[in-house]
């Protein structure tokens, strides 16, 4: 019987494990298939994590986190969790290998992954000029031209953010209308250095060994091919929340989720089910930053200790 089962080994899960074990919980297991650290380990340069004076890779930033957590007793189980159910006050957890666990509390910290747009060159240049985080990587294109692919609130908001740093922002969208709030669209249209490139399909991102050199788009009306000379391409076409373990046999979810599948929580990271918590990118209104996910994990753990105690 576990005091706490943590599903996911990114910043939220690791921090929750640190606070829970240091706070006195004895049987805490973090379920993570691979090396703990989360998506941020794939980032080449991190310079906005508090207290980290030097620019480091995401892998370097997270290198010491697992050791610190395990020092206080956090256990790492390399198993993918496929289902979580609750019977009376106990959570029943099943791994992909069929192994079963019982826990008094569960923290979902599986996060989310950016959707890929699917054009040629996207996988090849991901992390070498293609990004899904303007806050993380926008500074590296200060004074340069960049492209933003997408037409929702996130894409337009990030285009406006990048316009403050970059010489020019091409807003590339497959339609001639946007799926964003009118006020967001108006703000974008009033930003002088944003050029709308609409009603086009992205044919490919091209580059060389140094990274991205540009973006080719094709007009849906004329078929004309246009090259946008941008060393940076930011993709915002949605995210996929990794909530599969919460799905029940009848197709419902164990706890309340919104239309996007994000877990609904309160300020203590509590879900609609007692003893079930969610932290990081999987929850509603997540900022999708390492420092915020870590804060979520700490908040969840403090309240889990109180719930068990």
Coordinates of C-alpha atoms in Angstrom, one line a residue:
X1 CA 0.0 0.0 0.0
X2 CA 1.6 3.3 -1.2
X3 CA 1.0 6.5 0.6
X4 CA 1.4 8.3 -2.7
X5 CA 1.7 7.2 -6.4
X6 CA 3.1 9.9 -8.6
X7 CA 2.3 9.3 -12.3
X8 CA 5.0 11.2 -14.3
X9 CA 8.6 12.1 -13.7
X10 CA 8.9 15.7 -15.0
X11 CA 9.4 18.8 -12.8
X12 CA 5.9 18.5 -11.2
X13 CA 6.3 14.9 -10.3
X14 CA 9.9 15.2 -9.1
X15 CA 9.1 18.2 -6.9
X16 CA 6.1 16.5 -5.5
X17 CA 8.2 13.4 -4.7
X18 CA 10.8 15.6 -2.9
X19 CA 8.3 17.5 -0.8
X20 CA 6.2 14.3 0.0
X21 CA 9.1 12.2 1.2
X22 CA 10.9 15.0 3.0
X23 CA 7.6 15.8 4.6
X24 CA 7.3 12.4 6.1
X25 CA 5.5 10.1 3.7
X26 CA 7.2 6.7 3.7
X27 CA 5.9 4.8 0.7
X28 CA 6.1 7.2 -2.3
X29 CA 6.7 5.8 -5.8
X30 CA 7.1 7.9 -9.0
X31 CA 6.1 6.0 -12.2
X32 CA 8.1 7.2 -15.2
X33 CA 9.1 5.0 -18.1
X34 CA 12.4 6.6 -19.0
X35 CA 14.9 9.0 -17.4
X36 CA 13.1 11.5 -15.1
X37 CA 13.2 15.1 -16.1
X38 CA 10.3 15.6 -18.5
X39 CA 10.0 17.4 -21.8
X40 CA 12.3 20.2 -20.8
X41 CA 15.3 17.7 -21.2
X42 CA 14.8 18.1 -24.9
X43 CA 15.5 21.9 -24.8
X44 CA 19.0 23.0 -25.9
X45 CA 19.2 26.2 -23.9
X46 CA 17.5 27.3 -20.7
X47 CA 18.2 30.8 -19.3
X48 CA 15.1 31.7 -17.4
X49 CA 15.0 29.3 -14.6
X50 CA 15.4 31.2 -11.3
X51 CA 18.8 30.9 -9.7
X52 CA 20.4 29.3 -12.7
X53 CA 22.8 32.1 -13.7
X54 CA 24.4 30.2 -16.6
X55 CA 22.7 29.1 -19.8
X56 CA 22.3 25.4 -19.7
X57 CA 20.6 22.6 -21.6
X58 CA 17.3 21.2 -20.3
X59 CA 19.2 17.9 -19.6
X60 CA 21.7 19.7 -17.5
X61 CA 19.1 21.7 -15.6
X62 CA 17.3 18.5 -14.6
X63 CA 20.4 16.4 -14.0
X64 CA 20.4 16.6 -10.2
X65 CA 16.7 16.6 -9.5
X66 CA 16.2 12.8 -9.4
X67 CA 19.2 12.3 -7.0
X68 CA 18.0 15.0 -4.7
X69 CA 14.5 13.5 -4.5
X70 CA 15.7 9.9 -4.0
X71 CA 17.9 11.0 -1.1
X72 CA 14.7 11.4 1.0
X73 CA 13.3 8.1 -0.1
X74 CA 11.4 8.6 -3.4
X75 CA 11.3 5.4 -5.4
X76 CA 11.4 5.3 -9.2
X77 CA 9.4 2.6 -10.9
X78 CA 10.0 2.2 -14.6
X79 CA 6.4 1.3 -15.6
X80 CA 3.8 2.9 -17.8
X81 CA 0.5 3.3 -15.9
X82 CA -2.5 2.4 -18.1
X83 CA -5.4 2.7 -15.7
X84 CA -6.4 4.2 -12.4
X85 CA -9.6 3.4 -10.6
X86 CA -10.9 4.0 -7.1
X87 CA -12.7 1.6 -4.8
X88 CA -13.8 3.0 -1.4
X89 CA -10.8 5.0 -0.3
X90 CA -8.2 3.1 -2.2
X91 CA -6.8 3.8 -5.7
X92 CA -6.1 0.7 -7.9
X93 CA -3.3 1.3 -10.4
X94 CA -2.4 -1.0 -13.3
X95 CA 0.9 -0.9 -15.3
X96 CA 1.3 -1.8 -18.9
X97 CA 3.0 -5.0 -17.8
X98 CA -0.1 -6.0 -15.8
X99 CA 1.4 -5.3 -12.5
X100 CA -1.0 -3.8 -10.0
X101 CA -0.5 -1.3 -7.1
X102 CA -2.6 0.2 -4.4
X103 CA -2.3 3.7 -3.1
X104 CA -4.0 6.1 -0.6
X105 CA -3.4 9.1 -2.9
X106 CA -2.5 9.7 -6.5
X107 CA -0.8 12.7 -8.2
X108 CA -1.3 13.0 -12.0
X109 CA 1.8 14.8 -13.4
X110 CA 1.9 13.3 -16.9
X111 CA 1.8 16.7 -18.6
X112 CA 0.9 17.3 -22.2
X113 CA 2.7 17.3 -25.6
X114 CA 2.5 19.9 -28.3
X115 CA 0.7 18.7 -31.4
X116 CA 2.8 18.5 -34.5
X117 CA 1.7 20.3 -37.6
X118 CA 2.9 17.5 -39.8
X119 CA 4.8 19.4 -42.5
X120 CA 8.1 18.3 -44.1
X121 CA 11.2 19.2 -42.1
X122 CA 9.3 19.5 -38.8
X123 CA 10.8 16.5 -37.1
X124 CA 14.3 17.1 -38.6
X125 CA 14.6 20.7 -37.4
X126 CA 12.6 20.4 -34.1
X127 CA 14.9 22.0 -31.4
X128 CA 17.1 23.5 -34.2
X129 CA 15.0 26.4 -35.2
X130 CA 11.5 24.9 -34.6
X131 CA 10.0 25.5 -31.2
X132 CA 6.7 25.2 -29.4
X133 CA 7.6 27.8 -26.7
X134 CA 8.0 31.5 -27.4
X135 CA 8.7 32.3 -23.8
X136 CA 11.5 29.8 -23.7
X137 CA 13.1 30.4 -27.1
X138 CA 11.9 33.8 -28.3
X139 CA 14.9 35.7 -26.9
X140 CA 17.3 33.8 -29.2
X141 CA 15.7 35.5 -32.2
X142 CA 15.9 39.0 -30.9
X143 CA 16.1 41.4 -33.9
X144 CA 15.5 38.6 -36.4
X145 CA 12.4 37.5 -38.4
X146 CA 10.4 34.5 -37.2
X147 CA 7.2 32.7 -38.2
X148 CA 4.3 31.6 -36.0
X149 CA 2.2 28.7 -37.4
X150 CA -1.4 28.6 -36.0
X151 CA -4.6 30.5 -35.8
X152 CA -5.9 30.1 -32.2
X153 CA -5.5 32.2 -29.1
X154 CA -2.1 30.7 -28.2
X155 CA -0.7 31.3 -31.7
X156 CA -1.8 34.9 -31.9
X157 CA -0.8 35.7 -28.3
X158 CA 2.6 34.3 -28.9
X159 CA 2.9 36.2 -32.2
X160 CA 2.3 39.4 -30.3
X161 CA 4.8 38.4 -27.6
X162 CA 7.5 37.6 -30.2
X163 CA 6.8 40.9 -32.0
X164 CA 8.2 42.7 -29.0
X165 CA 11.5 40.9 -29.5
X166 CA 11.8 40.2 -33.2
X167 CA 12.2 42.5 -36.2
X168 CA 9.2 40.8 -37.9
X169 CA 6.7 38.0 -37.2
X170 CA 5.0 36.1 -40.0
X171 CA 1.7 34.7 -38.7
X172 CA 1.0 31.7 -40.9
X173 CA -2.5 30.2 -40.9
X174 CA -4.3 27.7 -43.1
X175 CA -7.5 29.7 -43.1
X176 CA -8.4 33.4 -43.6
X177 CA -10.2 33.6 -40.3
X178 CA -8.9 33.0 -36.8
X179 CA -10.2 30.9 -33.9
X180 CA -9.1 33.4 -31.3
X181 CA -10.9 36.0 -29.2
X182 CA -11.8 39.2 -31.0
X183 CA -9.7 41.3 -28.6
X184 CA -6.7 39.1 -29.2
X185 CA -7.1 39.4 -33.0
X186 CA -7.5 43.2 -32.8
X187 CA -4.3 43.4 -30.7
X188 CA -2.4 41.4 -33.3
X189 CA -3.7 43.5 -36.2
X190 CA -2.6 46.6 -34.4
X191 CA 0.9 45.3 -34.1
X192 CA 2.9 46.9 -36.9
X193 CA 5.6 44.2 -37.4
X194 CA 3.2 41.2 -37.7
X195 CA 2.5 40.2 -41.3
X196 CA -0.5 37.9 -41.8
X197 CA 0.2 35.0 -44.2
X198 CA -3.3 33.4 -44.4
X199 CA -5.1 30.8 -46.4
X200 CA -1.9 28.9 -47.0
X201 CA -0.5 25.4 -46.4
X202 CA 3.0 24.9 -45.0
X203 CA 4.9 22.9 -47.6
X204 CA 8.1 22.5 -45.7
X205 CA 10.7 24.0 -43.3
X206 CA 14.1 24.0 -44.9
X207 CA 17.6 24.5 -43.5
X208 CA 21.1 23.1 -43.2
X209 CA 23.4 21.8 -40.5
X210 CA 23.2 25.1 -38.7
X211 CA 19.4 24.9 -38.4
X212 CA 16.3 26.4 -40.0
X213 CA 16.8 28.9 -42.9
X214 CA 13.2 29.4 -43.9
X215 CA 9.7 28.3 -44.5
X216 CA 7.8 27.5 -47.7
X217 CA 4.1 28.1 -47.9
X218 CA 1.6 27.5 -50.7
X219 CA -1.4 29.7 -51.4
X220 CA -4.7 27.8 -51.4
X221 CA -6.1 30.2 -54.0
X222 CA -3.4 30.5 -56.5
X223 CA -1.0 27.7 -55.8
X224 CA 1.9 30.2 -55.6
X225 CA 4.9 29.1 -53.5
X226 CA 6.4 31.7 -51.2
X227 CA 9.6 31.5 -49.1
X228 CA 9.7 33.2 -45.7
X229 CA 13.4 33.7 -44.7
X230 CA 13.1 32.9 -41.0
X231 CA 15.6 31.2 -38.8
X232 CA 12.9 30.5 -36.2
X233 CA 9.5 28.8 -36.6
X234 CA 7.1 28.6 -33.7
X235 CA 4.3 26.1 -33.9
X236 CA 1.0 26.5 -31.9
X237 CA -1.6 24.1 -33.3
X238 CA -2.8 22.7 -29.9
X239 CA -1.6 20.3 -27.3
X240 CA -2.5 16.7 -26.4
X241 CA -3.0 16.2 -22.7
X242 CA -1.7 12.9 -21.5
X243 CA -4.7 11.8 -19.5
X244 CA -5.2 8.2 -20.7
X245 CA -4.7 6.6 -17.3
X246 CA -7.8 8.5 -16.0
X247 CA -10.1 7.0 -18.6
X248 CA -12.5 4.4 -17.2
X249 CA -14.0 1.4 -18.9
X250 CA -17.2 3.2 -19.7
X251 CA -15.3 6.0 -21.5
X252 CA -15.7 8.5 -18.8
X253 CA -12.9 10.0 -16.7
X254 CA -12.2 9.3 -13.1
X255 CA -12.4 13.0 -12.3
X256 CA -13.7 16.2 -13.9
X257 CA -11.9 17.4 -17.1
X258 CA -12.6 20.2 -19.4
X259 CA -13.3 20.0 -23.2
X260 CA -9.6 19.8 -23.9
X261 CA -9.2 16.9 -21.5
X262 CA -7.3 19.0 -19.0
X263 CA -7.9 18.0 -15.3
X264 CA -10.0 20.5 -13.3
X265 CA -8.2 21.4 -10.0
X266 CA -8.6 23.9 -7.3
X267 CA -5.7 26.1 -5.9
X268 CA -4.6 23.1 -3.8
X269 CA -4.3 20.9 -6.9
X270 CA -7.2 18.8 -5.7
X271 CA -9.4 17.2 -8.4
X272 CA -13.1 16.4 -8.0
X273 CA -12.1 13.0 -6.5
X274 CA -10.8 12.9 -2.9
X275 CA -7.2 11.8 -2.8
X276 CA -6.6 12.5 -6.5
X277 CA -4.4 15.5 -7.4
X278 CA -3.1 16.9 -10.6
X279 CA -0.1 19.2 -11.2
X280 CA 1.8 20.7 -14.2
X281 CA 0.7 20.8 -17.8
X282 CA -2.1 18.3 -17.4
X283 CA -4.2 20.7 -15.3
X284 CA -6.4 23.5 -16.4
X285 CA -4.8 27.0 -16.9
X286 CA -1.2 25.6 -16.7
X287 CA 1.5 28.1 -17.6
X288 CA 3.6 25.3 -19.2
X289 CA 6.9 26.5 -17.6
X290 CA 9.3 24.4 -15.5
X291 CA 9.1 26.7 -12.5
X292 CA 5.3 26.7 -12.5
X293 CA 5.1 22.9 -12.8
X294 CA 7.6 22.6 -9.9
X295 CA 5.4 24.9 -7.8
X296 CA 2.4 22.8 -8.6
X297 CA 4.2 19.7 -7.4
X298 CA 5.1 21.3 -4.2
X299 CA 1.6 22.6 -3.6
X300 CA 0.1 19.2 -4.3
X301 CA 2.5 17.4 -2.0
X302 CA 2.0 19.7 0.9
X303 CA -1.8 19.2 0.6
X304 CA -1.4 15.4 0.1
X305 CA 0.5 15.2 3.4
X306 CA -2.3 17.1 5.1
X307 CA -4.9 14.8 3.5
X308 CA -3.2 11.6 4.6
X309 CA -2.1 13.0 8.0

